[in-house]
Amino acid sequence: MSHARTSRPRYLKAVATSLLLVTATGGLSACREEKKPAPPYPAVEWQGTAPSEAIEADPWVIAARKSLEAQAVAQNITDFTLPELVETTGLDLRVRLSRHPLNDLEQKRRPDIRPGPDPFLPMEVKPGPAAGTAEVRGCVVRWASETGEVPNELSASGVMFRMEQLAEGQLRISSVVTLPDLDCSTAKPPLALFVPAPEPSTVTDAQNVVRAKTAEIDPEYVNPA
């Protein structure tokens, strides 16, 4: 009898401890941010002849185009931790880009979709103010919309991409500066579209926007160890 009396409290204590652990584990799992797998990265097809001017072979221009492509993909899937975006686009710009869908949702709009990379016509590449930097100037078309359709009229404006080279060699756009004095009235940037074409966004909750964060390749990254 005495054995039964002493075993029951121990049993109840063990059950209570087990329930506490289960509850705590479940709570942590519920609070943990779970990122949905990104859809396959789309292909890009030029509409008409692909750009072949000499400036297109410049490594800084190639890097700028890769960034524009990744920016558009990240916008379409509202994931600004996309590896292709991190590799080609600086942290400050990624953070700025991630605010666009959040602003759309605040205004009760569907996040904008881009049918392809923003069309860009490079005109000049110059060394930047510091070693390992450059400036790429040209005309760009911003064509994001709720539907993701190609607009009937394309209006280009002047832009300068400030570029950076990281210690491991990656070339990225670090920031964007508008150039209102650059005449783009007759510019015809080449067009490329995503294949498959992106669908209109189904994101309705700001929690579904994967915001930009510091990555290991960023100069701002601090190793937690």
Coordinates of C-alpha atoms in Angstrom, one line a residue:
M1 CA 0.0 0.0 0.0
S2 CA 2.7 2.4 0.9
H3 CA 4.4 1.7 -2.4
A4 CA 1.2 2.6 -4.2
R5 CA 0.8 5.9 -2.3
T6 CA 4.3 7.0 -3.1
S7 CA 4.2 6.0 -6.8
R8 CA 1.0 7.8 -7.7
P9 CA 2.4 11.3 -6.9
R10 CA 5.5 10.5 -8.9
Y11 CA 3.4 9.3 -11.8
L12 CA 1.2 12.4 -11.7
K13 CA 4.3 14.6 -11.5
A14 CA 5.8 12.8 -14.5
V15 CA 2.6 13.2 -16.5
A16 CA 2.5 16.9 -15.7
T17 CA 6.1 17.4 -16.7
S18 CA 5.5 15.6 -20.0
L19 CA 2.4 17.7 -20.7
L20 CA 4.4 20.9 -19.9
L21 CA 7.1 19.9 -22.3
V22 CA 4.6 19.1 -25.1
T23 CA 2.9 22.4 -24.6
A24 CA 6.1 24.3 -24.6
T25 CA 7.4 22.6 -27.7
G26 CA 4.1 23.2 -29.5
G27 CA 4.2 26.8 -28.5
L28 CA 7.7 27.2 -29.8
S29 CA 6.7 25.5 -33.1
A30 CA 3.7 27.8 -33.4
C31 CA 5.8 30.9 -32.9
R32 CA 8.6 29.8 -35.2
E33 CA 8.5 31.5 -38.5
E34 CA 8.1 28.9 -41.2
K35 CA 9.2 30.0 -44.7
K36 CA 7.3 28.4 -47.6
P37 CA 9.5 26.9 -50.3
A38 CA 10.1 29.3 -53.1
P39 CA 8.6 28.4 -56.5
P40 CA 11.0 27.5 -59.3
Y41 CA 13.1 30.4 -60.5
P42 CA 11.5 31.5 -63.9
A43 CA 13.3 31.6 -67.2
V44 CA 13.7 34.9 -69.0
E45 CA 13.0 35.3 -72.7
W46 CA 13.9 38.3 -74.7
Q47 CA 11.2 39.8 -76.9
G48 CA 12.8 40.2 -80.3
T49 CA 16.5 40.5 -80.5
A50 CA 18.5 40.2 -77.3
P51 CA 20.7 43.3 -76.6
S52 CA 24.1 43.0 -78.2
E53 CA 25.7 46.4 -77.9
A54 CA 29.3 46.5 -76.6
I55 CA 28.3 47.9 -73.3
E56 CA 26.3 44.7 -72.6
A57 CA 29.6 42.8 -72.1
D58 CA 30.6 45.1 -69.3
P59 CA 30.6 43.1 -66.0
W60 CA 28.8 45.9 -64.1
V61 CA 26.0 46.0 -66.7
I62 CA 25.7 42.2 -66.6
A63 CA 25.5 42.4 -62.8
A64 CA 22.8 45.2 -63.0
R65 CA 20.7 43.1 -65.3
K66 CA 20.9 40.1 -62.9
S67 CA 19.8 42.3 -60.1
L68 CA 16.9 43.7 -62.0
E69 CA 15.8 40.1 -62.8
A70 CA 16.1 39.0 -59.1
Q71 CA 14.3 42.1 -57.9
A72 CA 11.4 41.3 -60.1
V73 CA 11.2 37.7 -59.0
A74 CA 11.4 38.6 -55.4
Q75 CA 8.6 41.2 -55.9
N76 CA 6.4 38.6 -57.5
I77 CA 6.8 36.0 -54.8
T78 CA 7.1 38.6 -52.0
D79 CA 10.3 36.9 -50.7
F80 CA 13.2 39.3 -50.2
T81 CA 15.6 36.7 -48.8
L82 CA 15.7 35.0 -52.3
P83 CA 19.4 33.8 -52.8
E84 CA 19.5 35.4 -56.3
L85 CA 18.4 38.7 -54.8
V86 CA 21.0 38.6 -52.0
E87 CA 23.8 37.7 -54.5
T88 CA 23.0 40.7 -56.7
T89 CA 21.4 43.4 -54.5
G90 CA 22.7 45.2 -51.5
L91 CA 20.9 45.0 -48.1
D92 CA 19.6 48.6 -48.0
L93 CA 18.0 48.2 -51.4
R94 CA 16.5 44.8 -50.5
V95 CA 15.0 46.4 -47.4
R96 CA 13.5 49.2 -49.5
L97 CA 12.1 46.8 -52.0
S98 CA 10.5 44.7 -49.3
R99 CA 8.4 47.7 -48.2
H100 CA 6.6 47.9 -51.6
P101 CA 4.2 44.9 -51.0
L102 CA 3.7 45.9 -47.4
N103 CA 2.6 49.4 -48.6
D104 CA 0.3 47.8 -51.2
L105 CA -1.3 45.6 -48.5
E106 CA -1.8 48.6 -46.2
Q107 CA -3.7 50.3 -49.0
K108 CA -5.9 47.1 -49.4
R109 CA -4.3 46.4 -52.8
R110 CA -2.8 43.2 -54.2
P111 CA 1.0 43.4 -54.3
D112 CA 2.3 44.5 -57.7
I113 CA 3.6 41.9 -60.2
R114 CA 6.3 42.4 -62.8
P115 CA 6.0 40.6 -66.1
G116 CA 9.8 40.4 -66.4
P117 CA 12.8 42.4 -65.2
D118 CA 12.4 46.1 -65.5
P119 CA 13.4 47.0 -69.1
F120 CA 16.8 48.7 -69.0
L121 CA 18.9 50.5 -71.6
P122 CA 22.5 51.0 -70.3
M123 CA 24.2 54.1 -71.6
E124 CA 27.3 54.6 -69.5
V125 CA 29.5 52.8 -67.0
K126 CA 31.8 54.9 -64.8
P127 CA 34.1 54.1 -61.9
G128 CA 32.5 54.9 -58.5
P129 CA 33.9 57.2 -55.8
A130 CA 35.6 54.4 -54.0
A131 CA 37.6 51.3 -55.0
G132 CA 35.4 48.4 -55.9
T133 CA 32.4 50.6 -56.9
A134 CA 30.9 51.7 -60.2
E135 CA 28.0 53.7 -61.6
V136 CA 25.8 52.4 -64.3
R137 CA 23.6 55.0 -66.0
G138 CA 20.7 54.4 -68.4
C139 CA 17.0 54.4 -69.0
V140 CA 14.6 52.1 -67.2
V141 CA 10.9 51.3 -67.4
R142 CA 9.1 50.6 -64.2
W143 CA 6.2 48.3 -65.2
A144 CA 4.8 46.7 -62.1
S145 CA 1.0 46.4 -61.8
E146 CA -1.6 44.4 -59.9
T147 CA -2.2 42.2 -62.9
G148 CA 1.4 41.8 -64.1
E149 CA 0.5 42.5 -67.7
V150 CA 2.8 44.3 -70.1
P151 CA 1.5 47.9 -70.5
N152 CA 0.5 49.3 -73.9
E153 CA 2.8 52.2 -73.4
L154 CA 6.3 52.1 -72.0
S155 CA 7.7 55.2 -70.5
A156 CA 11.4 55.2 -69.6
S157 CA 13.2 57.5 -67.1
G158 CA 16.8 58.2 -66.2
V159 CA 18.5 56.1 -63.5
M160 CA 21.9 55.5 -62.0
F161 CA 22.7 52.2 -60.3
R162 CA 25.4 52.5 -57.7
M163 CA 27.3 49.2 -57.8
E164 CA 29.6 47.5 -55.3
Q165 CA 32.0 44.6 -55.4
L166 CA 32.1 42.4 -52.3
A167 CA 35.2 40.9 -50.9
E168 CA 34.4 37.5 -52.5
G169 CA 33.9 39.1 -55.9
Q170 CA 30.1 39.5 -56.2
L171 CA 29.0 42.6 -58.1
R172 CA 25.7 44.1 -56.8
I173 CA 23.5 47.1 -57.1
S174 CA 23.8 48.8 -53.8
S175 CA 21.4 51.8 -54.4
V176 CA 19.4 53.5 -57.1
V177 CA 19.4 57.2 -57.9
T178 CA 16.9 58.8 -60.3
L179 CA 18.3 61.1 -63.0
P180 CA 15.6 63.4 -64.1
D181 CA 18.0 65.3 -66.4
L182 CA 18.8 62.2 -68.5
D183 CA 16.8 62.3 -71.6
C184 CA 15.0 59.0 -72.1
S185 CA 12.1 60.3 -74.3
T186 CA 13.2 58.3 -77.3
A187 CA 14.8 55.4 -75.4
K188 CA 13.6 51.9 -76.3
P189 CA 14.9 49.5 -73.6
P190 CA 14.9 45.9 -74.7
L191 CA 12.1 43.8 -73.2
A192 CA 12.3 40.4 -71.6
L193 CA 9.5 38.4 -70.0
F194 CA 9.4 35.6 -67.4
V195 CA 8.5 32.1 -68.5
P196 CA 6.1 31.0 -67.2
A197 CA 4.3 34.3 -66.8
P198 CA 3.7 35.3 -63.2
E199 CA 0.2 35.1 -61.8
P200 CA -1.5 37.9 -59.9
S201 CA -0.5 37.9 -56.3
T202 CA -2.6 36.0 -53.8
V203 CA -0.9 37.5 -50.8
T204 CA -3.4 39.3 -48.5
D205 CA -1.6 39.3 -45.2
A206 CA 1.6 41.2 -44.4
Q207 CA 2.8 38.2 -42.4
N208 CA 3.2 36.4 -45.7
V209 CA 5.8 38.9 -47.0
V210 CA 9.2 37.5 -46.3
R211 CA 11.1 40.7 -45.4
A212 CA 14.8 41.3 -46.2
K213 CA 17.3 40.6 -43.5
T214 CA 21.1 40.6 -43.2
A215 CA 22.8 37.8 -45.0
E216 CA 26.3 36.4 -44.5
I217 CA 27.7 38.0 -47.7
D218 CA 26.6 41.5 -46.6
P219 CA 29.3 43.8 -45.2
E220 CA 26.8 44.6 -42.4
Y221 CA 26.6 41.0 -41.3
V222 CA 27.7 40.3 -37.7
N223 CA 28.5 36.7 -36.9
P224 CA 26.4 35.8 -33.8
A225 CA 29.1 33.5 -32.6

